Short mmCIF file of C-alpha atoms in Angstrom, two decimals:
data_model
loop_
_atom_site.label_atom_id
_atom_site.label_comp_id
_atom_site.label_asym_id
_atom_site.label_seq_id
_atom_site.Cartn_x
_atom_site.Cartn_y
_atom_site.Cartn_z
CA MET A 50 17.50 -95.02 113.28
CA ARG A 51 15.18 -96.88 115.63
CA ILE A 52 11.44 -97.35 115.00
CA VAL A 53 8.96 -97.59 117.90
CA GLU A 54 5.25 -98.21 117.21
CA GLY A 55 2.44 -98.37 119.81
CA ARG A 56 -0.02 -96.34 121.73
CA HIS A 57 0.18 -93.72 124.50
CA GLY A 58 -2.63 -94.09 126.99
CA LEU A 59 -5.99 -94.56 125.31
CA SER A 60 -5.92 -91.67 122.83
CA GLU A 61 -2.83 -91.82 120.65
CA ARG A 62 -1.70 -94.32 118.04
CA TYR A 63 1.86 -93.45 117.20
CA VAL A 64 5.04 -94.37 115.32
CA HIS A 65 8.39 -92.87 116.46
CA TYR A 66 11.38 -92.63 114.16
CA ILE A 67 14.28 -91.92 116.55
CA PHE A 68 17.51 -90.55 115.01
CA ASN A 69 19.14 -89.75 118.37
CA GLU A 70 18.31 -91.72 121.45
CA PRO A 71 16.71 -89.58 124.21
CA PRO A 72 18.81 -88.85 127.26
CA ALA A 73 17.74 -90.11 130.68
CA ILE A 74 15.83 -86.87 131.19
CA ASP A 75 13.32 -87.90 128.40
CA ARG A 76 12.68 -91.46 129.67
CA HIS A 77 9.68 -92.35 131.73
CA ILE A 78 10.41 -91.89 135.39
CA PHE A 79 11.48 -95.00 137.24
CA ASN A 80 10.82 -97.32 134.29
CA GLU A 81 14.39 -97.70 133.31
CA PRO A 82 17.63 -98.06 135.35
CA ASN A 83 18.91 -94.64 134.35
CA SER A 84 15.52 -92.92 134.51
CA THR A 85 15.21 -89.28 135.33
CA LEU A 86 14.37 -89.11 138.98
CA ARG A 87 16.53 -92.13 140.03
CA THR A 88 19.56 -90.72 138.25
CA GLN A 89 18.94 -87.26 139.77
CA PHE A 90 18.40 -88.76 143.23
CA LEU A 91 21.73 -90.64 143.13
CA LYS A 92 23.49 -87.52 142.21
CA HIS A 93 21.67 -85.12 144.57
CA PRO A 94 19.87 -87.22 147.21
CA LEU A 95 18.95 -84.27 149.54
CA MET A 96 17.48 -82.19 146.71
CA HIS A 97 15.32 -85.02 145.37
CA PHE A 98 14.48 -86.88 148.54
CA LYS A 99 10.97 -85.40 148.83
CA ARG A 100 10.29 -86.21 145.17
CA LEU A 101 11.24 -89.84 145.68
CA ILE A 102 9.06 -90.15 148.71
CA ASN A 103 6.13 -88.39 146.90
CA TYR A 104 6.41 -90.66 143.94
CA SER A 105 6.44 -93.75 146.12
CA ILE A 106 3.39 -92.69 148.07
CA MET A 107 1.62 -91.72 144.86
CA ARG A 108 2.13 -95.21 143.34
CA ILE A 109 0.69 -96.87 146.47
CA GLN A 110 -2.36 -94.56 146.63
CA TRP A 111 -2.98 -94.93 142.96
CA ALA A 112 -2.81 -98.79 143.18
CA THR A 113 -5.35 -98.70 146.08
CA LYS A 114 -7.44 -95.94 144.45
CA ALA A 115 -7.32 -93.78 147.58
CA ILE A 116 -9.94 -91.11 147.70
CA HIS A 117 -8.05 -88.72 149.96
CA VAL A 118 -4.42 -88.56 149.03
CA SER A 119 -1.40 -87.45 150.99
CA SER A 120 1.00 -87.24 147.97
CA TYR A 121 1.08 -84.45 145.30
CA PRO A 122 0.95 -85.30 141.59
CA TYR A 123 4.46 -86.13 140.33
CA SER A 124 3.80 -84.46 136.94
CA LEU A 125 2.15 -81.19 136.20
CA ILE A 126 0.83 -79.49 133.00
CA VAL A 127 0.66 -75.66 133.43
CA ASP A 128 -0.68 -73.78 130.34
CA SER A 129 1.39 -70.69 129.65
CA GLY A 130 -1.47 -69.22 127.64
CA ASN A 131 -4.41 -70.42 125.44
CA ILE A 132 -3.63 -68.03 122.58
CA CYS A 133 -2.16 -69.02 119.24
CA THR A 134 -1.67 -67.44 115.84
CA LEU A 135 -2.49 -70.64 113.93
CA SER A 136 -5.96 -72.00 113.23
CA CYS A 137 -5.82 -75.75 113.64
CA PRO A 138 -9.51 -76.82 113.18
CA TRP A 139 -9.47 -79.63 115.74
CA CYS A 140 -8.11 -77.42 118.52
CA PRO A 141 -10.45 -75.27 120.64
CA THR A 142 -7.80 -72.44 120.61
CA GLY A 143 -7.43 -72.73 116.81
CA ARG A 144 -11.16 -72.62 116.40
CA ARG A 145 -11.23 -69.43 118.53
CA ASP A 146 -13.47 -71.04 121.08
CA THR A 147 -14.93 -68.32 123.35
CA SER A 148 -16.35 -70.61 125.97
CA ARG A 149 -13.13 -70.33 128.04
CA PRO A 150 -11.34 -67.10 129.14
CA ARG A 151 -8.22 -66.33 127.06
CA GLY A 152 -4.92 -65.02 128.37
CA PHE A 153 -1.32 -65.69 129.42
CA LEU A 154 0.10 -67.20 132.55
CA ARG A 155 1.88 -64.64 134.82
CA PHE A 156 5.32 -65.41 136.10
CA ALA A 157 4.29 -64.47 139.64
CA ASP A 158 1.44 -66.95 139.62
CA LEU A 159 3.68 -69.75 138.35
CA LYS A 160 6.20 -68.99 141.13
CA LYS A 161 3.49 -69.24 143.72
CA LEU A 162 2.47 -72.74 142.49
CA ILE A 163 6.06 -74.04 142.15
CA ASP A 164 7.09 -72.61 145.52
CA GLU A 165 4.29 -74.63 147.08
CA ILE A 166 4.61 -78.00 145.35
CA GLY A 167 7.85 -77.77 143.26
CA ASP A 168 9.89 -80.10 145.54
CA ALA A 169 7.38 -82.91 144.86
CA ILE A 170 7.17 -82.45 141.10
CA SER A 171 9.36 -84.58 138.84
CA TRP A 172 8.11 -83.44 135.43
CA ILE A 173 6.43 -80.20 134.28
CA GLN A 174 5.18 -79.09 130.87
CA LEU A 175 4.45 -75.39 130.44
CA SER A 176 2.10 -75.52 127.59
CA ASN A 177 -1.22 -77.09 126.71
CA TRP A 178 -3.80 -75.19 124.57
CA GLY A 179 -1.69 -72.38 123.10
CA GLU A 180 1.63 -71.29 121.65
CA PRO A 181 3.99 -70.92 124.62
CA PHE A 182 6.47 -68.67 122.97
CA LEU A 183 3.81 -65.90 122.68
CA ASN A 184 4.24 -65.62 126.44
CA LYS A 185 7.12 -63.16 126.95
CA ASP A 186 8.08 -64.88 130.33
CA ILE A 187 8.12 -68.48 129.03
CA LEU A 188 11.86 -68.99 129.12
CA SER A 189 12.18 -67.35 132.56
CA MET A 190 9.46 -69.77 133.74
CA VAL A 191 11.44 -72.74 132.39
CA THR A 192 14.63 -71.57 134.12
CA TYR A 193 12.83 -71.00 137.41
CA CYS A 194 11.45 -74.52 137.29
CA LYS A 195 15.03 -75.94 136.73
CA GLN A 196 16.34 -73.70 139.56
CA LYS A 197 13.78 -75.28 141.89
CA GLY A 198 15.22 -78.69 141.09
CA ILE A 199 12.53 -80.07 138.82
CA PRO A 200 14.25 -82.78 136.83
CA LYS A 201 12.29 -82.61 133.53
CA THR A 202 10.82 -79.56 131.76
CA GLY A 203 8.95 -79.61 128.50
CA LEU A 204 7.20 -77.40 126.01
CA ALA A 205 4.96 -78.11 122.94
CA SER A 206 5.09 -75.45 120.28
CA CYS A 207 4.33 -74.76 116.66
CA LEU A 208 7.57 -72.74 116.52
CA VAL A 209 5.96 -69.84 114.61
CA PRO A 210 6.87 -66.75 116.74
CA ILE A 211 10.25 -65.11 116.65
CA ILE A 212 12.41 -66.77 119.36
CA ASN A 213 15.86 -66.16 120.73
CA TYR A 214 17.12 -69.63 120.01
CA GLU A 215 20.42 -69.22 121.96
CA ARG A 216 18.42 -68.26 125.10
CA LEU A 217 16.05 -71.16 124.47
CA CYS A 218 18.94 -73.64 124.36
CA LEU A 219 20.48 -72.23 127.51
CA SER A 220 17.26 -71.96 129.47
CA GLY A 221 17.42 -75.45 130.89
CA LEU A 222 14.55 -76.77 128.79
CA ASP A 223 14.85 -80.56 128.47
CA LYS A 224 12.28 -81.43 125.82
CA LEU A 225 10.66 -79.49 123.01
CA GLU A 226 7.85 -80.90 120.83
CA VAL A 227 7.22 -79.05 117.57
CA ALA A 228 3.91 -79.55 115.88
CA ILE A 229 4.15 -79.49 112.02
CA SER A 230 1.25 -81.56 110.53
CA GLY A 231 2.26 -81.59 106.96
CA ALA A 232 5.26 -81.79 104.63
CA SER A 233 4.04 -79.17 102.10
CA GLN A 234 2.31 -75.80 102.13
CA HIS A 235 -0.98 -77.33 100.95
CA THR A 236 -1.37 -79.89 103.80
CA TYR A 237 0.20 -77.67 106.42
CA GLU A 238 -2.09 -74.74 105.57
CA LYS A 239 -5.20 -76.94 105.57
CA ARG A 240 -4.47 -78.57 108.92
CA MET A 241 -2.75 -75.66 110.74
CA GLY A 242 -3.43 -72.54 108.72
CA GLY A 243 0.14 -71.30 108.67
CA ASP A 244 3.31 -70.92 106.53
CA PHE A 245 5.09 -74.29 106.13
CA ASP A 246 8.39 -72.79 104.96
CA LYS A 247 8.52 -70.47 107.93
CA ALA A 248 7.91 -73.36 110.43
CA ILE A 249 10.64 -75.54 108.74
CA SER A 250 13.02 -72.53 108.66
CA ASN A 251 12.57 -71.90 112.36
CA LEU A 252 13.11 -75.54 113.13
CA LYS A 253 16.33 -75.58 111.11
CA ALA A 254 17.55 -72.42 112.97
CA LEU A 255 16.90 -74.03 116.40
CA VAL A 256 18.73 -77.27 115.47
CA SER A 257 21.59 -75.31 114.10
CA LYS A 258 21.93 -73.04 117.12
CA ARG A 259 21.83 -76.04 119.50
CA LYS A 260 24.62 -77.69 117.53
CA GLU A 261 26.58 -74.46 117.49
CA LEU A 262 26.34 -74.22 121.33
CA GLY A 263 27.37 -77.92 121.74
CA ARG A 264 24.18 -78.74 123.61
CA LYS A 265 22.06 -81.94 123.64
CA THR A 266 19.03 -80.27 125.03
CA PRO A 267 16.37 -79.46 124.41
CA TYR A 268 15.60 -82.84 122.91
CA ILE A 269 13.67 -81.97 119.84
CA THR A 270 10.70 -84.04 118.57
CA TRP A 271 8.75 -83.15 115.45
CA ASN A 272 5.06 -84.07 116.07
CA PHE A 273 3.12 -84.85 112.92
CA LEU A 274 -0.67 -85.41 113.41
CA VAL A 275 -1.74 -87.81 110.76
CA PHE A 276 -4.91 -87.30 108.81
CA ARG A 277 -6.18 -88.89 105.57
CA ASP A 278 -5.15 -85.93 103.50
CA ASN A 279 -1.55 -85.83 104.74
CA GLU A 280 -0.76 -89.49 105.31
CA HIS A 281 0.74 -89.70 101.86
CA GLU A 282 3.53 -87.24 103.04
CA LEU A 283 4.86 -89.32 105.88
CA GLY A 284 7.92 -90.44 103.85
CA LYS A 285 8.61 -86.90 102.76
CA ALA A 286 8.37 -85.63 106.35
CA LEU A 287 10.72 -88.41 107.55
CA LYS A 288 13.35 -87.28 105.02
CA ILE A 289 12.96 -83.57 105.91
CA ALA A 290 13.32 -84.42 109.64
CA LYS A 291 16.45 -86.43 109.10
CA ASP A 292 18.01 -83.70 106.90
CA ILE A 293 17.21 -81.06 109.51
CA GLY A 294 18.71 -83.10 112.34
CA VAL A 295 15.84 -83.31 114.74
CA ASP A 296 16.18 -86.06 117.30
CA ARG A 297 12.87 -87.80 116.64
CA ILE A 298 9.78 -87.47 114.48
CA ARG A 299 6.59 -88.74 115.91
CA PHE A 300 3.58 -89.62 113.69
CA VAL A 301 0.34 -89.50 115.78
CA GLY A 302 -2.99 -90.72 114.53
CA ALA A 303 -5.62 -87.98 114.55
CA ASN A 304 -8.25 -89.82 116.55
CA VAL A 305 -9.08 -88.91 120.10
CA ALA A 306 -5.98 -86.71 120.23
CA ALA A 307 -7.37 -84.73 117.31
CA ASP A 308 -10.16 -83.01 119.30
CA ALA A 309 -10.13 -81.82 122.92
CA CYS A 310 -13.62 -83.08 123.58
CA MET A 311 -13.67 -86.23 121.60
CA THR A 312 -13.23 -88.51 124.64
CA MET A 313 -16.33 -86.90 125.96
CA ARG A 314 -18.59 -87.92 123.11
CA PRO A 315 -20.73 -91.01 122.59
CA LEU A 316 -19.23 -93.95 120.65
CA ALA A 317 -21.23 -93.29 117.47
CA GLU A 318 -19.95 -89.77 117.19
CA ASN A 319 -16.36 -90.88 117.92
CA ILE A 320 -16.53 -93.46 115.19
CA GLU A 321 -18.01 -91.01 112.71
CA MET A 322 -15.22 -88.52 113.45
CA SER A 323 -12.46 -91.12 113.39
CA THR A 324 -13.77 -92.31 109.96
CA ASP A 325 -13.62 -88.84 108.63
CA LEU A 326 -10.12 -88.18 110.01
CA VAL A 327 -8.16 -91.41 109.31
CA GLY A 328 -10.66 -94.10 108.41
CA LEU A 329 -11.41 -97.34 110.38
CA GLY A 330 -8.95 -100.15 110.70
CA THR A 331 -6.06 -98.16 109.33
CA ARG A 332 -2.58 -97.98 110.91
CA PHE A 333 -3.35 -94.83 112.87
CA SER A 334 -7.08 -95.44 113.55
CA HIS A 335 -8.46 -95.74 117.09
CA PHE A 336 -11.00 -98.29 115.88
CA THR A 337 -11.10 -101.54 113.99
CA LYS A 338 -13.02 -101.90 110.73
CA GLU A 339 -15.87 -103.20 112.78
CA GLY A 340 -16.00 -100.04 114.84
CA LYS A 341 -14.51 -101.63 117.97
CA PRO A 342 -11.85 -99.78 120.11
CA LYS A 343 -8.38 -101.21 119.43
CA TYR A 344 -7.24 -100.73 123.10
CA PRO A 345 -8.12 -102.78 126.15
CA LYS A 346 -9.99 -101.50 129.17
CA THR A 347 -7.63 -99.80 131.60
CA SER A 348 -7.75 -97.66 134.69
CA CYS A 349 -7.11 -93.91 134.67
CA ASP A 350 -4.30 -92.75 136.91
CA LEU A 351 -4.36 -88.99 136.20
CA LEU A 352 -6.33 -88.24 139.41
CA TRP A 353 -3.39 -89.44 141.40
CA ARG A 354 -0.28 -88.71 139.38
CA ARG A 355 -0.99 -85.63 137.25
CA CYS A 356 -3.21 -82.55 136.84
CA ALA A 357 -3.60 -79.65 134.42
CA VAL A 358 -3.60 -76.03 135.38
CA SER A 359 -4.94 -73.34 133.13
CA TRP A 360 -3.23 -70.00 132.59
CA ASP A 361 -5.60 -68.40 135.05
CA GLY A 362 -5.07 -71.00 137.85
CA SER A 363 -8.10 -73.26 137.17
CA VAL A 364 -7.26 -76.79 138.06
CA PHE A 365 -8.62 -79.73 135.92
CA PRO A 366 -8.24 -83.47 136.55
CA CYS A 367 -7.32 -84.07 132.97
CA TYR A 368 -5.30 -82.17 130.34
CA MET A 369 -8.10 -82.89 127.73
CA TYR A 370 -10.55 -80.58 129.49
CA CYS A 371 -12.86 -78.79 127.12
CA SER A 372 -14.95 -76.53 129.25
CA GLN A 373 -14.28 -74.09 132.08
CA LYS A 374 -17.31 -75.51 134.06
CA TYR A 375 -15.27 -78.62 134.92
CA ASN A 376 -12.50 -76.82 136.85
CA LEU A 377 -12.06 -78.00 140.42
CA GLY A 378 -10.82 -74.79 141.92
CA ASN A 379 -8.19 -72.04 141.45
CA CYS A 380 -4.70 -72.68 142.77
CA PHE A 381 -3.63 -69.05 142.39
CA GLU A 382 -6.43 -68.08 144.80
CA LYS A 383 -6.23 -71.01 147.18
CA SER A 384 -3.44 -73.49 148.10
CA PHE A 385 -2.98 -76.36 145.74
CA LYS A 386 -3.17 -78.80 148.66
CA GLU A 387 -6.62 -77.61 149.47
CA ILE A 388 -7.85 -78.17 145.89
CA TRP A 389 -6.11 -81.48 145.47
CA ASN A 390 -8.26 -83.03 148.19
CA ASN A 391 -11.44 -80.99 147.94
CA GLU A 392 -14.90 -82.59 147.74
CA THR A 393 -15.05 -82.46 143.89
CA TYR A 394 -11.61 -84.11 143.40
CA ARG A 395 -12.59 -86.79 145.93
CA GLU A 396 -15.80 -87.44 144.04
CA ALA A 397 -13.85 -87.69 140.80
CA ARG A 398 -11.62 -90.36 142.33
CA LYS A 399 -14.73 -92.27 143.50
CA ILE A 400 -16.01 -92.27 139.90
CA VAL A 401 -12.86 -93.92 138.58
CA ARG A 402 -12.78 -96.43 141.47
CA LYS A 403 -16.58 -97.23 141.13
CA SER A 404 -16.43 -97.42 137.31
CA LEU A 405 -14.11 -100.36 137.61
CA LYS A 406 -16.83 -102.20 139.47
CA GLN A 407 -19.67 -100.74 137.39
CA GLU A 408 -21.28 -99.38 140.51
CA PHE A 409 -21.84 -95.62 140.15
CA SER A 410 -24.93 -93.72 138.86
CA ILE A 411 -24.23 -90.99 136.47
CA GLU A 412 -26.93 -88.71 137.80
CA GLU A 413 -24.83 -88.20 140.94
CA TYR A 414 -21.93 -86.65 139.05
CA ASP A 415 -23.31 -84.36 136.37
CA LYS A 416 -20.72 -81.58 136.91
CA ILE A 417 -17.54 -83.70 137.10
CA LEU A 418 -15.46 -84.10 133.94
CA CYS A 419 -14.58 -87.73 134.79
CA ALA A 420 -18.28 -88.71 134.79
CA ILE A 421 -18.76 -87.90 131.09
CA CYS A 422 -15.45 -89.30 129.96
CA THR A 423 -15.91 -92.05 127.30
CA TYR A 424 -13.54 -94.46 129.14
CA TYR A 425 -14.61 -94.14 132.71
CA GLY A 426 -17.95 -92.43 132.88
CA ARG A 427 -21.22 -92.04 131.03
CA TYR A 428 -20.28 -94.02 127.89
CA ARG A 429 -17.89 -96.47 129.28
CA TYR A 430 -19.79 -99.63 128.97
CA ARG A 431 -21.63 -99.15 125.79
CA TYR A 432 -18.37 -97.97 124.37
CA TRP A 433 -16.44 -101.07 125.24
CA ASP A 434 -19.12 -103.80 125.32
#
């Protein structure tokens, strides 16, 4: 077993306990010699040539903070539906938030998007704010993405609905993250509002079926969101995960990642919520005991390398979007290329570029999500200084 501790981006403090090393398909693209796209390109150079060129151009334009870009994002999050049977209190779907339309992604709409930009995409996740297995077409969508040559496909699930595990293992899915935030019925019910034994039973059945089929994919990660009231169960969860045979268990601090809109709040509110969730200065806290962010200033790259698409085609610059009013266009009604470089997207890139130099005025950008982000917009300087 290997232990990896650190942070992901600005919002997640994590500890990984890795029982089985991830295959190349699960490693960050181009960061290791046998990384996903490089490996795939060497095997099938014609199929992945456009992806290689797109990735290279994207890196250059991100480094120069280009406003108008000629590349597509190399990774994509497409929500298969924002409906879930659980009631996680920190999730807008779990809270039954009615400010956004609810529904499921249609297979025909996904095909339209993938047919347009699939040959540039190196990684796609077909879930965001809901339970993907409630969408009856989800495995067909995964298979279609693999047929179009996308090297890495992923899903994040609570693994509550009834699933055909054999079909899941044979669908081509590369990575599955299963959210179980507790190691007993008491903590699981408090934080997710479901049946712990059922979730564990489903996870066991999936691992067993994968082993029976002799498959190494999907690579299965148990995601455990850490709160004050379940932190005492980390050791128990680790033992259960090892006994079941998952590939990895990932403990993530319930800080910014615990609420879809937390990055969009003032510092004082963020500190108050973080204190309530995991305390200050703790292993999984986002803040020190003095209330200072643990992580250094950094530059956001999402406006160049990734975007999020809701089930209805609404395009957002960030997967942490919390309101429909921040969408930048609909890629099921227009071409993605048109939206990717429309006026609002260009203004968002200007915000990130100007925020590095402390130049922009917030009044200019009231309707753009990036302007109110804690890290790059309205609260950036009082947050960090």
